[in-house]
PDB file of C-alpha atoms in Angstrom:
ATOM      1  CA  GLN A   1     110.334  95.635 120.218  1.00  0.00           C
ATOM      2  CA  VAL A   2     108.646  98.111 117.880  1.00  0.00           C
ATOM      3  CA  GLN A   3     109.800 101.671 117.365  1.00  0.00           C
ATOM      4  CA  LEU A   4     107.424 104.242 115.922  1.00  0.00           C
ATOM      5  CA  VAL A   5     108.290 107.671 114.579  1.00  0.00           C
ATOM      6  CA  GLU A   6     105.638 110.286 113.805  1.00  0.00           C
ATOM      7  CA  SER A   7     105.925 113.266 111.508  1.00  0.00           C
ATOM      8  CA  GLY A   8     103.722 115.770 109.730  1.00  0.00           C
ATOM      9  CA  GLY A   9     102.490 117.916 112.572  1.00  0.00           C
ATOM     10  CA  GLY A  10     102.591 121.667 112.484  1.00  0.00           C
ATOM     11  CA  LEU A  11     100.626 124.882 112.612  1.00  0.00           C
ATOM     12  CA  VAL A  12      97.504 125.166 110.504  1.00  0.00           C
ATOM     13  CA  GLN A  13      94.581 127.571 110.302  1.00  0.00           C
ATOM     14  CA  PRO A  14      91.084 126.457 111.266  1.00  0.00           C
ATOM     15  CA  GLY A  15      89.512 124.608 108.362  1.00  0.00           C
ATOM     16  CA  GLY A  16      92.869 123.503 107.060  1.00  0.00           C
ATOM     17  CA  SER A  17      94.344 120.050 106.655  1.00  0.00           C
ATOM     18  CA  LEU A  18      97.338 118.047 107.767  1.00  0.00           C
ATOM     19  CA  LYS A  19      98.537 114.546 107.060  1.00  0.00           C
ATOM     20  CA  LEU A  20     100.445 112.755 109.777  1.00  0.00           C
ATOM     21  CA  SER A  21     102.778 109.855 109.131  1.00  0.00           C
ATOM     22  CA  CYS A  22     104.036 107.097 111.387  1.00  0.00           C
ATOM     23  CA  THR A  23     106.840 104.808 110.322  1.00  0.00           C
ATOM     24  CA  ALA A  24     107.478 101.555 112.148  1.00  0.00           C
ATOM     25  CA  SER A  25     110.905 100.060 112.636  1.00  0.00           C
ATOM     26  CA  ARG A  26     109.797  96.749 111.239  1.00  0.00           C
ATOM     27  CA  ASP A  27     107.025  95.141 109.249  1.00  0.00           C
ATOM     28  CA  LEU A  28     103.807  94.994 111.264  1.00  0.00           C
ATOM     29  CA  HIS A  29     101.565  93.880 108.441  1.00  0.00           C
ATOM     30  CA  GLY A  30      98.953  91.394 109.567  1.00  0.00           C
ATOM     31  CA  ARG A  31     100.249  91.317 113.121  1.00  0.00           C
ATOM     32  CA  TYR A  32      99.064  94.450 114.906  1.00  0.00           C
ATOM     33  CA  CYS A  33      96.366  96.990 115.405  1.00  0.00           C
ATOM     34  CA  MET A  34      97.649 100.501 114.746  1.00  0.00           C
ATOM     35  CA  GLY A  35      96.123 103.672 116.073  1.00  0.00           C
ATOM     36  CA  TRP A  36      96.358 107.425 116.348  1.00  0.00           C
ATOM     37  CA  PHE A  37      95.847 109.096 119.698  1.00  0.00           C
ATOM     38  CA  ARG A  38      95.976 112.635 120.946  1.00  0.00           C
ATOM     39  CA  ARG A  39      96.856 113.941 124.358  1.00  0.00           C
ATOM     40  CA  THR A  40      94.060 115.937 125.913  1.00  0.00           C
ATOM     41  CA  PRO A  41      94.511 118.874 128.288  1.00  0.00           C
ATOM     42  CA  SER A  42      94.006 116.377 131.117  1.00  0.00           C
ATOM     43  CA  LEU A  43      97.026 114.451 129.770  1.00  0.00           C
ATOM     44  CA  GLU A  44      94.917 111.443 128.836  1.00  0.00           C
ATOM     45  CA  ARG A  45      95.542 109.917 125.446  1.00  0.00           C
ATOM     46  CA  GLU A  46      92.292 109.552 123.587  1.00  0.00           C
ATOM     47  CA  GLY A  47      91.944 107.389 120.540  1.00  0.00           C
ATOM     48  CA  VAL A  48      91.261 109.110 117.246  1.00  0.00           C
ATOM     49  CA  ALA A  49      91.394 106.281 114.730  1.00  0.00           C
ATOM     50  CA  ALA A  50      92.672 102.727 114.423  1.00  0.00           C
ATOM     51  CA  ILE A  51      93.082  99.986 111.859  1.00  0.00           C
ATOM     52  CA  TYR A  52      94.391  96.444 111.729  1.00  0.00           C
ATOM     53  CA  THR A  53      97.595  96.137 109.756  1.00  0.00           C
ATOM     54  CA  GLY A  54      96.094  93.115 108.034  1.00  0.00           C
ATOM     55  CA  GLY A  55      93.344  95.246 106.556  1.00  0.00           C
ATOM     56  CA  GLY A  56      89.671  95.798 107.160  1.00  0.00           C
ATOM     57  CA  GLU A  57      87.535  98.773 107.991  1.00  0.00           C
ATOM     58  CA  PRO A  58      89.047 101.437 110.222  1.00  0.00           C
ATOM     59  CA  TYR A  59      87.696 102.531 113.575  1.00  0.00           C
ATOM     60  CA  TYR A  60      87.091 106.165 114.494  1.00  0.00           C
ATOM     61  CA  ALA A  61      86.141 108.172 117.496  1.00  0.00           C
ATOM     62  CA  SER A  62      82.604 109.361 116.842  1.00  0.00           C
ATOM     63  CA  SER A  63      83.592 113.010 116.935  1.00  0.00           C
ATOM     64  CA  GLU A  64      86.134 112.556 114.149  1.00  0.00           C
ATOM     65  CA  LYS A  65      84.148 110.601 111.597  1.00  0.00           C
ATOM     66  CA  GLY A  66      83.976 112.437 108.313  1.00  0.00           C
ATOM     67  CA  ARG A  67      86.945 114.674 109.090  1.00  0.00           C
ATOM     68  CA  PHE A  68      89.792 112.266 109.765  1.00  0.00           C
ATOM     69  CA  ALA A  69      90.875 109.244 107.758  1.00  0.00           C
ATOM     70  CA  ILE A  70      93.388 106.590 108.714  1.00  0.00           C
ATOM     71  CA  SER A  71      95.282 104.633 106.088  1.00  0.00           C
ATOM     72  CA  GLN A  72      98.457 102.633 105.686  1.00  0.00           C
ATOM     73  CA  ASP A  73     101.149 101.691 103.231  1.00  0.00           C
ATOM     74  CA  SER A  74     102.389  98.267 104.244  1.00  0.00           C
ATOM     75  CA  ALA A  75     105.290  98.343 101.798  1.00  0.00           C
ATOM     76  CA  LYS A  76     106.658 101.389 103.614  1.00  0.00           C
ATOM     77  CA  ASN A  77     105.711 100.253 107.130  1.00  0.00           C
ATOM     78  CA  THR A  78     103.870 103.539 107.389  1.00  0.00           C
ATOM     79  CA  LEU A  79     100.582 104.618 108.916  1.00  0.00           C
ATOM     80  CA  TYR A  80      98.835 107.868 108.008  1.00  0.00           C
ATOM     81  CA  LEU A  81      96.216 110.133 109.464  1.00  0.00           C
ATOM     82  CA  GLN A  82      94.619 112.588 107.079  1.00  0.00           C
ATOM     83  CA  MET A  83      93.014 115.394 109.054  1.00  0.00           C
ATOM     84  CA  ASN A  84      90.627 117.766 107.336  1.00  0.00           C
ATOM     85  CA  THR A  85      88.473 120.667 108.457  1.00  0.00           C
ATOM     86  CA  LEU A  86      90.671 121.115 111.480  1.00  0.00           C
ATOM     87  CA  LYS A  87      89.329 122.960 114.488  1.00  0.00           C
ATOM     88  CA  PRO A  88      91.116 124.689 117.352  1.00  0.00           C
ATOM     89  CA  GLU A  89      89.965 121.898 119.657  1.00  0.00           C
ATOM     90  CA  ASP A  90      91.981 119.454 117.538  1.00  0.00           C
ATOM     91  CA  THR A  91      95.138 121.053 118.883  1.00  0.00           C
ATOM     92  CA  ALA A  92      97.109 118.362 120.668  1.00  0.00           C
ATOM     93  CA  MET A  93     100.142 116.174 120.639  1.00  0.00           C
ATOM     94  CA  TYR A  94      99.315 113.287 118.339  1.00  0.00           C
ATOM     95  CA  TYR A  95     100.762 109.843 118.937  1.00  0.00           C
ATOM     96  CA  CYS A  96     101.071 106.771 116.818  1.00  0.00           C
ATOM     97  CA  ALA A  97     100.616 103.485 118.646  1.00  0.00           C
ATOM     98  CA  ALA A  98     100.746  99.764 117.943  1.00  0.00           C
ATOM     99  CA  SER A  99      98.947  97.002 119.778  1.00  0.00           C
ATOM    100  CA  SER A 100      99.928  93.358 119.828  1.00  0.00           C
ATOM    101  CA  VAL A 101      96.929  92.549 122.039  1.00  0.00           C
ATOM    102  CA  PHE A 102      94.668  89.936 120.536  1.00  0.00           C
ATOM    103  CA  ARG A 103      91.577  91.699 119.224  1.00  0.00           C
ATOM    104  CA  PRO A 104      91.596  94.795 121.424  1.00  0.00           C
ATOM    105  CA  LEU A 105      88.024  95.545 122.344  1.00  0.00           C
ATOM    106  CA  THR A 106      87.701  99.220 121.484  1.00  0.00           C
ATOM    107  CA  LYS A 107      90.925  99.890 119.506  1.00  0.00           C
ATOM    108  CA  LEU A 108      90.733 103.422 120.895  1.00  0.00           C
ATOM    109  CA  LYS A 109      91.893 103.017 124.482  1.00  0.00           C
ATOM    110  CA  GLN A 110      95.392 103.878 125.600  1.00  0.00           C
ATOM    111  CA  TYR A 111      95.771 100.740 127.692  1.00  0.00           C
ATOM    112  CA  GLU A 112      95.163  98.518 124.675  1.00  0.00           C
ATOM    113  CA  TYR A 113      98.446  99.614 123.075  1.00  0.00           C
ATOM    114  CA  ASN A 114     101.943  98.653 124.084  1.00  0.00           C
ATOM    115  CA  TYR A 115     104.143 100.552 121.619  1.00  0.00           C
ATOM    116  CA  TRP A 116     104.180 104.325 121.250  1.00  0.00           C
ATOM    117  CA  GLY A 117     105.906 106.985 119.232  1.00  0.00           C
ATOM    118  CA  GLN A 118     107.203 110.237 120.653  1.00  0.00           C
ATOM    119  CA  GLY A 119     104.375 112.314 119.232  1.00  0.00           C
ATOM    120  CA  THR A 120     104.005 115.164 116.783  1.00  0.00           C
ATOM    121  CA  GLN A 121     102.404 118.477 117.688  1.00  0.00           C
ATOM    122  CA  VAL A 122      99.351 119.724 115.821  1.00  0.00           C
ATOM    123  CA  THR A 123      98.301 123.297 116.470  1.00  0.00           C
ATOM    124  CA  VAL A 124      95.172 124.787 114.928  1.00  0.00           C
ATOM    125  CA  SER A 125      94.844 128.529 115.357  1.00  0.00           C
TER     126      SER A 125
END
């Protein structure tokens, strides 16, 4: 079992920045793919960014490249999402997720992940 806890959400003006954090209950280094998702108005969770805990290049939704950056601190069991140039349409509940699936195909699909945090609200207005 993996427990994930997000933090860092809040209210920010358009063009502003936020940095989200996700802390895992145990060491996931080298064992999982980690991702950030956001819940759309249709209640679907769309992938924003993902990265293997073992390292490598991150994966991003095409619409977020250049604005968002995913990173991790393995020593702290923590995943981050730096969000810059925020837009009102970025408003959503953001979720941290972990996948133990072997080489998930897209890294950005809800069904590829089996552990989820409770979410942190980001509001841009």
